[in-house]
mmCIF file of C-alpha atoms and ligand atoms in Angstrom:
data_model
loop_
_atom_site.group_PDB
_atom_site.id
_atom_site.type_symbol
_atom_site.label_atom_id
_atom_site.label_comp_id
_atom_site.label_asym_id
_atom_site.label_seq_id
_atom_site.Cartn_x
_atom_site.Cartn_y
_atom_site.Cartn_z
ATOM 1 C CA MET Q 1 104.506 38.752 -78.958
ATOM 2 C CA THR Q 2 102.409 40.301 -81.711
ATOM 3 C CA VAL Q 3 99.178 39.126 -83.313
ATOM 4 C CA LEU Q 4 98.799 39.485 -87.084
ATOM 5 C CA VAL Q 5 95.179 40.299 -87.913
ATOM 6 C CA THR Q 6 94.323 39.937 -91.593
ATOM 7 C CA GLY Q 7 91.214 41.919 -92.499
ATOM 8 C CA GLY Q 8 91.659 43.988 -89.341
ATOM 9 C CA ALA Q 9 90.255 47.115 -91.008
ATOM 10 C CA GLY Q 10 86.941 45.380 -91.648
ATOM 11 C CA TYR Q 11 83.850 44.901 -89.536
ATOM 12 C CA ILE Q 12 84.682 41.835 -87.435
ATOM 13 C CA GLY Q 13 88.463 42.154 -87.762
ATOM 14 C CA GLY Q 14 88.234 45.780 -86.619
ATOM 15 C CA HIS Q 15 86.382 44.742 -83.481
ATOM 16 C CA MET Q 16 89.051 42.096 -82.910
ATOM 17 C CA VAL Q 17 91.764 44.749 -83.111
ATOM 18 C CA LEU Q 18 89.925 46.838 -80.498
ATOM 19 C CA ALA Q 19 89.582 43.814 -78.225
ATOM 20 C CA LEU Q 20 93.253 42.888 -78.607
ATOM 21 C CA LEU Q 21 94.378 46.438 -77.854
ATOM 22 C CA ASP Q 22 92.001 46.576 -74.872
ATOM 23 C CA ALA Q 23 93.726 43.402 -73.645
ATOM 24 C CA GLY Q 24 97.166 45.007 -74.013
ATOM 25 C CA GLU Q 25 98.257 42.941 -77.025
ATOM 26 C CA LYS Q 26 100.531 44.135 -79.815
ATOM 27 C CA VAL Q 27 98.762 44.082 -83.178
ATOM 28 C CA VAL Q 28 99.772 44.274 -86.838
ATOM 29 C CA VAL Q 29 96.899 44.486 -89.317
ATOM 30 C CA LEU Q 30 97.216 43.362 -92.932
ATOM 31 C CA ASP Q 31 94.303 44.637 -95.010
ATOM 32 C CA ASP Q 32 93.952 45.640 -98.659
ATOM 33 C CA LEU Q 33 91.199 48.150 -97.727
ATOM 34 C CA SER Q 34 88.915 46.675 -100.406
ATOM 35 C CA THR Q 35 86.047 46.711 -97.920
ATOM 36 C CA GLY Q 36 87.797 47.861 -94.752
ATOM 37 C CA PHE Q 37 88.584 51.365 -93.533
ATOM 38 C CA ARG Q 38 91.989 52.757 -92.700
ATOM 39 C CA SER Q 39 90.462 54.561 -89.708
ATOM 40 C CA ALA Q 40 89.297 51.287 -88.128
ATOM 41 C CA VAL Q 41 92.947 50.629 -87.243
ATOM 42 C CA GLN Q 42 94.137 53.079 -84.645
ATOM 43 C CA PRO Q 43 97.570 53.244 -82.979
ATOM 44 C CA PRO Q 44 99.216 51.446 -81.314
ATOM 45 C CA ALA Q 45 97.964 48.874 -83.867
ATOM 46 C CA LYS Q 46 100.055 49.039 -87.037
ATOM 47 C CA LEU Q 47 98.348 48.882 -90.435
ATOM 48 C CA VAL Q 48 100.047 47.333 -93.450
ATOM 49 C CA VAL Q 49 97.982 47.943 -96.586
ATOM 50 C CA GLY Q 50 98.297 44.952 -98.885
ATOM 51 C CA ASP Q 51 97.152 41.537 -99.952
ATOM 52 C CA PHE Q 52 97.325 38.637 -97.476
ATOM 53 C CA GLY Q 53 98.003 36.307 -100.424
ATOM 54 C CA ASP Q 54 101.185 38.244 -101.296
ATOM 55 C CA MET Q 55 103.800 35.921 -99.843
ATOM 56 C CA ALA Q 56 106.687 38.382 -100.112
ATOM 57 C CA LEU Q 57 104.719 40.963 -98.143
ATOM 58 C CA VAL Q 58 103.576 38.472 -95.495
ATOM 59 C CA GLU Q 59 107.131 37.161 -95.091
ATOM 60 C CA ARG Q 60 108.373 40.704 -94.633
ATOM 61 C CA ILE Q 61 105.814 41.224 -91.856
ATOM 62 C CA PHE Q 62 106.954 38.016 -90.165
ATOM 63 C CA ARG Q 63 110.595 39.142 -90.400
ATOM 64 C CA GLU Q 64 109.873 42.595 -88.987
ATOM 65 C CA HIS Q 65 107.581 41.618 -86.104
ATOM 66 C CA SER Q 66 107.605 38.863 -83.481
ATOM 67 C CA ILE Q 67 104.334 37.313 -84.577
ATOM 68 C CA ASP Q 68 103.189 34.260 -82.596
ATOM 69 C CA ALA Q 69 99.586 34.155 -83.810
ATOM 70 C CA ILE Q 70 97.538 34.927 -86.890
ATOM 71 C CA ALA Q 71 93.860 35.815 -86.676
ATOM 72 C CA HIS Q 72 92.687 35.433 -90.255
ATOM 73 C CA PHE Q 73 89.562 37.480 -90.988
ATOM 74 C CA ALA Q 74 90.230 38.767 -94.519
ATOM 75 C CA ALA Q 75 87.700 37.164 -96.851
ATOM 76 C CA LYS Q 76 84.837 37.638 -99.255
ATOM 77 C CA ILE Q 77 81.629 36.936 -97.345
ATOM 78 C CA VAL Q 78 78.515 37.547 -99.440
ATOM 79 C CA VAL Q 79 76.728 34.274 -100.264
ATOM 80 C CA PRO Q 80 74.804 35.428 -103.389
ATOM 81 C CA GLU Q 81 77.952 37.062 -104.789
ATOM 82 C CA SER Q 82 79.786 33.758 -104.303
ATOM 83 C CA VAL Q 83 77.121 32.104 -106.465
ATOM 84 C CA THR Q 84 77.568 34.565 -109.339
ATOM 85 C CA ASP Q 85 81.359 34.986 -108.986
ATOM 86 C CA PRO Q 86 82.659 31.721 -107.482
ATOM 87 C CA LEU Q 87 86.250 32.019 -108.678
ATOM 88 C CA ARG Q 88 86.648 35.273 -106.779
ATOM 89 C CA TYR Q 89 85.693 33.364 -103.636
ATOM 90 C CA TYR Q 90 88.016 30.459 -104.379
ATOM 91 C CA LEU Q 91 90.845 32.937 -104.995
ATOM 92 C CA ASN Q 92 90.324 35.043 -101.887
ATOM 93 C CA ASN Q 93 89.057 32.536 -99.376
ATOM 94 C CA THR Q 94 90.973 29.471 -100.521
ATOM 95 C CA ALA Q 95 93.971 30.106 -102.772
ATOM 96 C CA LYS Q 96 95.266 33.130 -100.879
ATOM 97 C CA ALA Q 97 94.685 31.396 -97.555
ATOM 98 C CA ARG Q 98 96.934 28.604 -98.822
ATOM 99 C CA ASN Q 99 99.725 31.143 -99.412
ATOM 100 C CA LEU Q 100 99.239 32.596 -95.958
ATOM 101 C CA LEU Q 101 99.500 29.113 -94.459
ATOM 102 C CA GLU Q 102 102.693 28.418 -96.375
ATOM 103 C CA CYS Q 103 104.257 31.622 -95.018
ATOM 104 C CA ALA Q 104 103.055 30.697 -91.526
ATOM 105 C CA THR Q 105 104.738 27.303 -91.705
ATOM 106 C CA ARG Q 106 107.983 28.721 -93.115
ATOM 107 C CA HIS Q 107 108.164 31.148 -90.210
ATOM 108 C CA LYS Q 108 107.039 28.573 -87.659
ATOM 109 C CA ILE Q 109 104.045 30.606 -86.515
ATOM 110 C CA LYS Q 110 102.531 28.762 -83.563
ATOM 111 C CA HIS Q 111 98.857 29.745 -83.501
ATOM 112 C CA PHE Q 112 96.184 30.355 -86.116
ATOM 113 C CA ILE Q 113 92.608 31.495 -85.541
ATOM 114 C CA PHE Q 114 90.416 31.121 -88.577
ATOM 115 C CA SER Q 115 87.110 32.839 -89.331
ATOM 116 C CA SER Q 116 84.968 30.085 -90.772
ATOM 117 C CA THR Q 117 81.242 29.991 -91.236
ATOM 118 C CA ALA Q 118 78.036 28.089 -90.578
ATOM 119 C CA ALA Q 119 77.792 27.911 -94.382
ATOM 120 C CA VAL Q 120 80.139 24.887 -94.231
ATOM 121 C CA TYR Q 121 77.180 22.807 -92.970
ATOM 122 C CA GLY Q 122 74.919 23.528 -95.929
ATOM 123 C CA GLU Q 123 71.294 22.551 -95.343
ATOM 124 C CA PRO Q 124 71.519 20.915 -91.903
ATOM 125 C CA GLN Q 125 69.592 17.713 -91.221
ATOM 126 C CA SER Q 126 68.949 18.626 -87.573
ATOM 127 C CA SER Q 127 68.919 21.706 -85.384
ATOM 128 C CA PRO Q 128 70.846 22.993 -83.516
ATOM 129 C CA ILE Q 129 73.919 22.155 -85.580
ATOM 130 C CA HIS Q 130 76.871 20.454 -83.922
ATOM 131 C CA GLU Q 131 80.476 20.697 -85.046
ATOM 132 C CA THR Q 132 80.519 16.985 -85.865
ATOM 133 C CA ASP Q 133 77.500 17.231 -88.196
ATOM 134 C CA PRO Q 134 77.986 16.561 -91.935
ATOM 135 C CA LEU Q 135 79.770 19.297 -93.888
ATOM 136 C CA VAL Q 136 77.840 19.692 -97.119
ATOM 137 C CA PRO Q 137 78.012 23.362 -98.136
ATOM 138 C CA ILE Q 138 75.430 24.457 -100.709
ATOM 139 C CA ASN Q 139 77.178 27.572 -101.998
ATOM 140 C CA PRO Q 140 80.682 28.529 -103.185
ATOM 141 C CA TYR Q 141 81.203 30.720 -100.119
ATOM 142 C CA GLY Q 142 80.764 27.742 -97.788
ATOM 143 C CA ARG Q 143 82.918 25.514 -100.007
ATOM 144 C CA SER Q 144 85.686 28.124 -100.236
ATOM 145 C CA LYS Q 145 85.823 28.308 -96.421
ATOM 146 C CA LEU Q 146 85.556 24.552 -95.892
ATOM 147 C CA MET Q 147 88.561 23.924 -98.126
ATOM 148 C CA THR Q 148 90.545 26.343 -95.984
ATOM 149 C CA GLU Q 149 89.430 24.526 -92.844
ATOM 150 C CA TRP Q 150 90.803 21.330 -94.380
ATOM 151 C CA MET Q 151 94.080 22.982 -95.423
ATOM 152 C CA LEU Q 152 94.477 24.325 -91.916
ATOM 153 C CA GLN Q 153 93.824 20.938 -90.326
ATOM 154 C CA ASP Q 154 96.302 19.189 -92.622
ATOM 155 C CA THR Q 155 98.909 21.926 -92.157
ATOM 156 C CA GLY Q 156 98.370 21.819 -88.414
ATOM 157 C CA LYS Q 157 99.091 18.087 -88.336
ATOM 158 C CA ALA Q 158 102.096 18.270 -90.634
ATOM 159 C CA HIS Q 159 103.775 21.371 -89.206
ATOM 160 C CA GLY Q 160 102.696 21.672 -85.584
ATOM 161 C CA LEU Q 161 100.573 24.754 -86.180
ATOM 162 C CA ASN Q 162 97.843 24.892 -83.542
ATOM 163 C CA TYR Q 163 94.555 26.349 -84.648
ATOM 164 C CA VAL Q 164 91.066 27.268 -83.606
ATOM 165 C CA ILE Q 165 88.463 27.297 -86.365
ATOM 166 C CA LEU Q 166 85.473 29.422 -85.407
ATOM 167 C CA ARG Q 167 82.342 28.826 -87.456
ATOM 168 C CA TYR Q 168 80.413 32.077 -87.302
ATOM 169 C CA PHE Q 169 76.670 32.126 -87.505
ATOM 170 C CA ASN Q 170 75.159 35.589 -88.287
ATOM 171 C CA VAL Q 171 77.259 38.410 -86.877
ATOM 172 C CA ALA Q 172 75.574 41.726 -86.086
ATOM 173 C CA GLY Q 173 75.598 44.724 -83.749
ATOM 174 C CA ALA Q 174 78.401 47.132 -82.917
ATOM 175 C CA ASP Q 175 81.005 47.971 -80.301
ATOM 176 C CA PRO Q 176 79.046 48.833 -77.104
ATOM 177 C CA LYS Q 177 81.414 51.784 -76.573
ATOM 178 C CA GLY Q 178 80.396 53.175 -79.977
ATOM 179 C CA ARG Q 179 83.906 53.030 -81.464
ATOM 180 C CA LEU Q 180 83.097 50.821 -84.448
ATOM 181 C CA GLY Q 181 80.273 49.128 -86.308
ATOM 182 C CA GLN Q 182 79.271 47.761 -89.715
ATOM 183 C CA SER Q 183 80.280 50.406 -92.232
ATOM 184 C CA THR Q 184 80.248 48.568 -95.562
ATOM 185 C CA PRO Q 185 78.414 50.909 -97.965
ATOM 186 C CA GLN Q 186 76.746 48.161 -100.048
ATOM 187 C CA ALA Q 187 75.935 45.909 -97.097
ATOM 188 C CA THR Q 188 73.631 42.981 -97.747
ATOM 189 C CA HIS Q 189 73.265 41.528 -94.264
ATOM 190 C CA LEU Q 190 69.769 41.516 -92.836
ATOM 191 C CA ILE Q 191 70.087 43.578 -89.643
ATOM 192 C CA LYS Q 192 72.228 46.224 -91.349
ATOM 193 C CA VAL Q 193 69.804 46.479 -94.278
ATOM 194 C CA ALA Q 194 66.801 46.605 -91.936
ATOM 195 C CA VAL Q 195 68.196 49.419 -89.773
ATOM 196 C CA GLN Q 196 69.038 51.367 -92.941
ATOM 197 C CA ALA Q 197 65.438 50.891 -94.090
ATOM 198 C CA ALA Q 198 64.117 52.003 -90.680
ATOM 199 C CA LEU Q 199 66.254 55.142 -90.806
ATOM 200 C CA GLY Q 200 65.117 55.954 -94.342
ATOM 201 C CA PHE Q 201 68.514 55.338 -95.953
ATOM 202 C CA ARG Q 202 66.882 52.706 -98.168
ATOM 203 C CA PRO Q 203 63.374 52.778 -99.625
ATOM 204 C CA GLY Q 204 62.499 49.480 -97.909
ATOM 205 C CA LEU Q 205 63.589 45.892 -97.640
ATOM 206 C CA GLU Q 206 63.055 42.729 -99.644
ATOM 207 C CA VAL Q 207 62.411 39.474 -97.808
ATOM 208 C CA PHE Q 208 64.050 36.757 -99.869
ATOM 209 C CA GLY Q 209 61.483 33.980 -99.760
ATOM 210 C CA ASN Q 210 58.522 33.264 -97.468
ATOM 211 C CA ASP Q 211 58.016 29.683 -98.607
ATOM 212 C CA TYR Q 212 60.751 27.969 -96.581
ATOM 213 C CA PRO Q 213 59.800 25.036 -94.322
ATOM 214 C CA THR Q 214 60.026 27.215 -91.188
ATOM 215 C CA LYS Q 215 57.491 28.546 -88.662
ATOM 216 C CA ASP Q 216 56.617 31.645 -90.754
ATOM 217 C CA GLY Q 217 58.126 30.648 -94.099
ATOM 218 C CA THR Q 218 61.214 32.902 -93.802
ATOM 219 C CA CYS Q 219 64.777 31.775 -93.114
ATOM 220 C CA ILE Q 220 65.952 31.267 -89.559
ATOM 221 C CA ARG Q 221 69.369 32.461 -88.414
ATOM 222 C CA ASP Q 222 71.294 32.665 -85.140
ATOM 223 C CA TYR Q 223 72.436 36.291 -84.675
ATOM 224 C CA ILE Q 224 75.582 36.763 -82.568
ATOM 225 C CA GLN Q 225 76.798 40.159 -81.343
ATOM 226 C CA VAL Q 226 80.197 41.130 -82.726
ATOM 227 C CA THR Q 227 81.869 41.907 -79.361
ATOM 228 C CA ASP Q 228 80.779 38.535 -78.004
ATOM 229 C CA LEU Q 229 82.197 36.938 -81.130
ATOM 230 C CA VAL Q 230 85.607 38.600 -80.834
ATOM 231 C CA ALA Q 231 85.715 37.699 -77.123
ATOM 232 C CA ALA Q 232 85.616 34.066 -78.272
ATOM 233 C CA HIS Q 233 88.683 34.765 -80.429
ATOM 234 C CA LEU Q 234 90.614 36.172 -77.469
ATOM 235 C CA MET Q 235 89.724 33.089 -75.461
ATOM 236 C CA ALA Q 236 90.818 30.929 -78.374
ATOM 237 C CA LEU Q 237 94.156 32.744 -78.450
ATOM 238 C CA GLU Q 238 94.628 32.259 -74.720
ATOM 239 C CA HIS Q 239 93.711 28.582 -75.071
ATOM 240 C CA LEU Q 240 96.325 28.054 -77.799
ATOM 241 C CA ARG Q 241 99.026 30.002 -75.991
ATOM 242 C CA LYS Q 242 98.494 27.830 -72.910
ATOM 243 C CA GLY Q 243 99.204 24.796 -75.081
ATOM 244 C CA GLY Q 244 95.569 23.835 -75.663
ATOM 245 C CA GLU Q 245 94.656 21.457 -78.482
ATOM 246 C CA SER Q 246 93.367 22.599 -81.867
ATOM 247 C CA LEU Q 247 89.607 23.132 -81.912
ATOM 248 C CA ILE Q 248 86.631 23.698 -84.158
ATOM 249 C CA CYS Q 249 83.788 25.632 -82.517
ATOM 250 C CA ASN Q 250 80.459 27.075 -83.590
ATOM 251 C CA CYS Q 251 79.939 30.727 -82.677
ATOM 252 C CA GLY Q 252 76.315 31.613 -82.103
ATOM 253 C CA TYR Q 253 73.851 31.810 -79.233
ATOM 254 C CA GLY Q 254 71.875 28.667 -80.018
ATOM 255 C CA LYS Q 255 68.715 30.682 -80.727
ATOM 256 C CA GLY Q 256 67.059 31.117 -84.098
ATOM 257 C CA PHE Q 257 65.085 34.122 -85.338
ATOM 258 C CA SER Q 258 63.150 34.240 -88.598
ATOM 259 C CA VAL Q 259 63.558 37.160 -91.013
ATOM 260 C CA PHE Q 260 60.080 38.395 -90.024
ATOM 261 C CA GLU Q 261 60.983 38.218 -86.322
ATOM 262 C CA VAL Q 262 64.131 40.262 -86.936
ATOM 263 C CA LEU Q 263 62.127 42.859 -88.853
ATOM 264 C CA ASP Q 264 59.595 43.078 -86.005
ATOM 265 C CA VAL Q 265 62.416 43.735 -83.513
ATOM 266 C CA VAL Q 266 63.934 46.418 -85.772
ATOM 267 C CA LYS Q 267 60.527 48.118 -86.106
ATOM 268 C CA GLU Q 268 59.888 47.907 -82.374
ATOM 269 C CA VAL Q 269 63.328 49.125 -81.241
ATOM 270 C CA SER Q 270 63.453 51.961 -83.783
ATOM 271 C CA GLY Q 271 59.775 52.836 -83.408
ATOM 272 C CA ILE Q 272 59.695 53.173 -87.210
ATOM 273 C CA ASP Q 273 57.690 51.166 -89.716
ATOM 274 C CA PHE Q 274 59.198 50.604 -93.160
ATOM 275 C CA LYS Q 275 58.231 48.996 -96.416
ATOM 276 C CA VAL Q 276 58.774 45.250 -96.692
ATOM 277 C CA GLN Q 277 58.342 43.400 -99.947
ATOM 278 C CA ILE Q 278 58.350 39.638 -100.396
ATOM 279 C CA SER Q 279 60.696 38.532 -103.181
ATOM 280 C CA ALA Q 280 61.960 35.253 -104.577
ATOM 281 C CA ARG Q 281 64.358 33.086 -102.591
ATOM 282 C CA ARG Q 282 67.982 34.161 -102.793
ATOM 283 C CA PRO Q 283 70.314 31.543 -104.328
ATOM 284 C CA GLY Q 284 72.427 29.701 -101.777
ATOM 285 C CA ASP Q 285 70.296 30.374 -98.657
ATOM 286 C CA PRO Q 286 69.679 27.392 -96.337
ATOM 287 C CA ALA Q 287 66.315 27.467 -94.515
ATOM 288 C CA SER Q 288 67.644 27.388 -90.964
ATOM 289 C CA LEU Q 289 71.034 27.758 -89.269
ATOM 290 C CA VAL Q 290 71.144 27.614 -85.480
ATOM 291 C CA ALA Q 291 74.356 26.880 -83.585
ATOM 292 C CA GLY Q 292 74.857 24.160 -81.034
ATOM 293 C CA VAL Q 293 77.014 26.035 -78.514
ATOM 294 C CA GLY Q 294 77.933 23.393 -75.951
ATOM 295 C CA HIS Q 295 81.405 22.883 -77.436
ATOM 296 C CA ILE Q 296 82.580 26.504 -77.379
ATOM 297 C CA LYS Q 297 81.179 26.972 -73.882
ATOM 298 C CA SER Q 298 82.942 23.919 -72.509
ATOM 299 C CA MET Q 299 86.228 24.212 -74.421
ATOM 300 C CA LEU Q 300 86.780 27.979 -74.171
ATOM 301 C CA ASN Q 301 84.581 28.802 -71.189
ATOM 302 C CA TRP Q 302 82.935 31.447 -73.357
ATOM 303 C CA THR Q 303 79.907 33.258 -71.932
ATOM 304 C CA PRO Q 304 78.102 35.789 -74.081
ATOM 305 C CA LYS Q 305 77.276 39.241 -72.704
ATOM 306 C CA TYR Q 306 74.950 40.618 -75.378
ATOM 307 C CA ASP Q 307 72.688 37.659 -76.068
ATOM 308 C CA ASP Q 308 69.617 39.805 -76.717
ATOM 309 C CA LEU Q 309 68.304 40.664 -80.181
ATOM 310 C CA PRO Q 310 66.852 44.101 -79.241
ATOM 311 C CA THR Q 311 70.251 45.085 -77.761
ATOM 312 C CA ILE Q 312 72.030 43.993 -80.947
ATOM 313 C CA VAL Q 313 69.545 45.925 -83.082
ATOM 314 C CA ARG Q 314 69.881 49.031 -80.879
ATOM 315 C CA GLN Q 315 73.676 48.963 -81.312
ATOM 316 C CA ALA Q 316 73.276 48.615 -85.086
ATOM 317 C CA LEU Q 317 70.801 51.516 -85.155
ATOM 318 C CA ASP Q 318 73.058 53.746 -83.055
ATOM 319 C CA TRP Q 319 76.020 53.022 -85.300
ATOM 320 C CA GLU Q 320 74.017 53.631 -88.477
ATOM 321 C CA ARG Q 321 72.819 56.993 -87.154
ATOM 322 C CA ARG Q 322 76.388 58.003 -86.343
ATOM 323 C CA LEU Q 323 77.573 56.969 -89.819
ATOM 324 C CA HIS Q 324 74.888 59.002 -91.537
ATOM 325 C CA ASN Q 325 74.710 62.083 -89.306
ATOM 326 C CA LYS Q 326 77.457 63.708 -91.290
ATOM 327 C CA PRO Q 327 77.320 66.399 -93.951
ATOM 328 C CA MET Q 328 76.988 64.949 -97.483
ATOM 329 C CA ARG Q 329 80.521 65.743 -98.566
ATOM 330 C CA GLU Q 330 81.873 63.757 -95.616
ATOM 331 C CA LYS Q 331 79.722 60.679 -96.057
ATOM 332 C CA SER Q 332 82.155 58.726 -98.189
ATOM 333 C CA SER Q 333 84.669 58.903 -95.397
ATOM 334 C CA ALA Q 334 82.194 58.984 -92.531
ATOM 335 C CA GLU Q 335 83.945 56.265 -90.648
ATOM 336 C CA ASP Q 336 87.311 57.942 -91.011
ATOM 337 C CA LEU Q 337 85.821 60.940 -89.260
ATOM 338 C CA LEU Q 338 84.134 58.922 -86.543
ATOM 339 C CA ALA Q 339 87.106 56.855 -85.669
ATOM 340 C CA GLY Q 340 89.548 59.724 -85.913
HETATM 341 N N1 UDP J 401 67.632 38.575 -96.019
HETATM 342 C C1 UDP J 401 66.486 39.171 -96.525
HETATM 343 N N2 UDP J 401 66.573 40.447 -97.008
HETATM 344 C C2 UDP J 401 67.747 41.156 -97.021
HETATM 345 C C3 UDP J 401 68.910 40.536 -96.496
HETATM 346 C C4 UDP J 401 68.816 39.246 -96.002
HETATM 347 O O1 UDP J 401 65.419 38.573 -96.545
HETATM 348 O O2 UDP J 401 67.766 42.303 -97.492
HETATM 349 C C5 UDP J 401 67.557 37.207 -95.482
HETATM 350 C C6 UDP J 401 68.434 36.206 -96.234
HETATM 351 O O3 UDP J 401 67.745 35.672 -97.345
HETATM 352 C C7 UDP J 401 68.699 35.179 -95.142
HETATM 353 C C8 UDP J 401 68.735 36.005 -93.854
HETATM 354 O O4 UDP J 401 68.064 37.229 -94.171
HETATM 355 O O5 UDP J 401 67.615 34.298 -95.055
HETATM 356 C C9 UDP J 401 70.140 36.327 -93.397
HETATM 357 O O6 UDP J 401 70.870 36.794 -94.521
HETATM 358 P P1 UDP J 401 72.229 37.589 -94.388
HETATM 359 O O7 UDP J 401 72.594 38.065 -95.764
HETATM 360 O O8 UDP J 401 72.090 38.613 -93.310
HETATM 361 O O9 UDP J 401 73.272 36.517 -93.847
HETATM 362 P P2 UDP J 401 73.669 35.050 -94.378
HETATM 363 O O10 UDP J 401 72.831 34.109 -93.561
HETATM 364 O O11 UDP J 401 73.408 34.977 -95.849
HETATM 365 O O12 UDP J 401 75.123 34.954 -94.038
#
């Protein structure tokens, strides 16, 4: 059987493809390459360049391959962008996901693994956050993903599609074997931005708000290493294939770090100081998001291997150096060269 990975040329999806291939699975990737890289998908994985909301294309893939499972990563993921351009998020993360689900039901696909987000919880009332806590997203990104969770649950009930919804906390780091990492040129995520600042690829870094009700006034997040995260997806796939029930699980380590703490680790691991400026709060940011991880550990028997912030930061630094240690003319396609 073959796994269809939407967004498999992107950061997390690309690591999923590596993990699936490492496990001997057959993989078809569907990616429009809007933020992903062709080179992230290496044979024997097959890349189809296109839109996962294009039903004719998705149906063709289902006709041509024996797909038993979909791992759906393709999405827009930047919270502040979702605030300024909400309809783009409702189109990509909600409307197109609906089309994908319709194709899945028509072709009687059995298993669906969905990349959801801690943003579905909004501003949590208690910490750590449990899967049964209230779902009150405070930004369009979280709402666009929550609606897809609901569609998936309803579709699962009506059509016998088994699913695992994984609510990611903050994903960071890179493949420990150095094959892949975060390559998005205009990245906004904290660890990526901080390592770029440390390496001098940015003039410095803005801290978005130091007046939150947290220990040092900056936002607290639970940073999970990308290989650990995709390992949870493989376990989810195994669980579903063995006939396990549909699940919703948080994916994090259950530990929170403030923005200042992350910056200290980046400075310490890199040995480089860089300019940090305090700016206004960023729209849509909750003060603290820390995962309760009892459910994923008990249901999927998931045990993280890289639960260590300095290790995650070191991987991100190593990847960033590899991306940038290329002659200028090659930089735009640096990842194509690395992965090739
Ligand atoms: N952040 C920051 N400066 C940056 C990028 C992020 O202060 O250049 C903060 C952001 O406001 C949030 C935390 O770092 O409190 C994590 O943000 P990120 O964009 O990495 O992930 P998110 O939690 O929004 O998914």
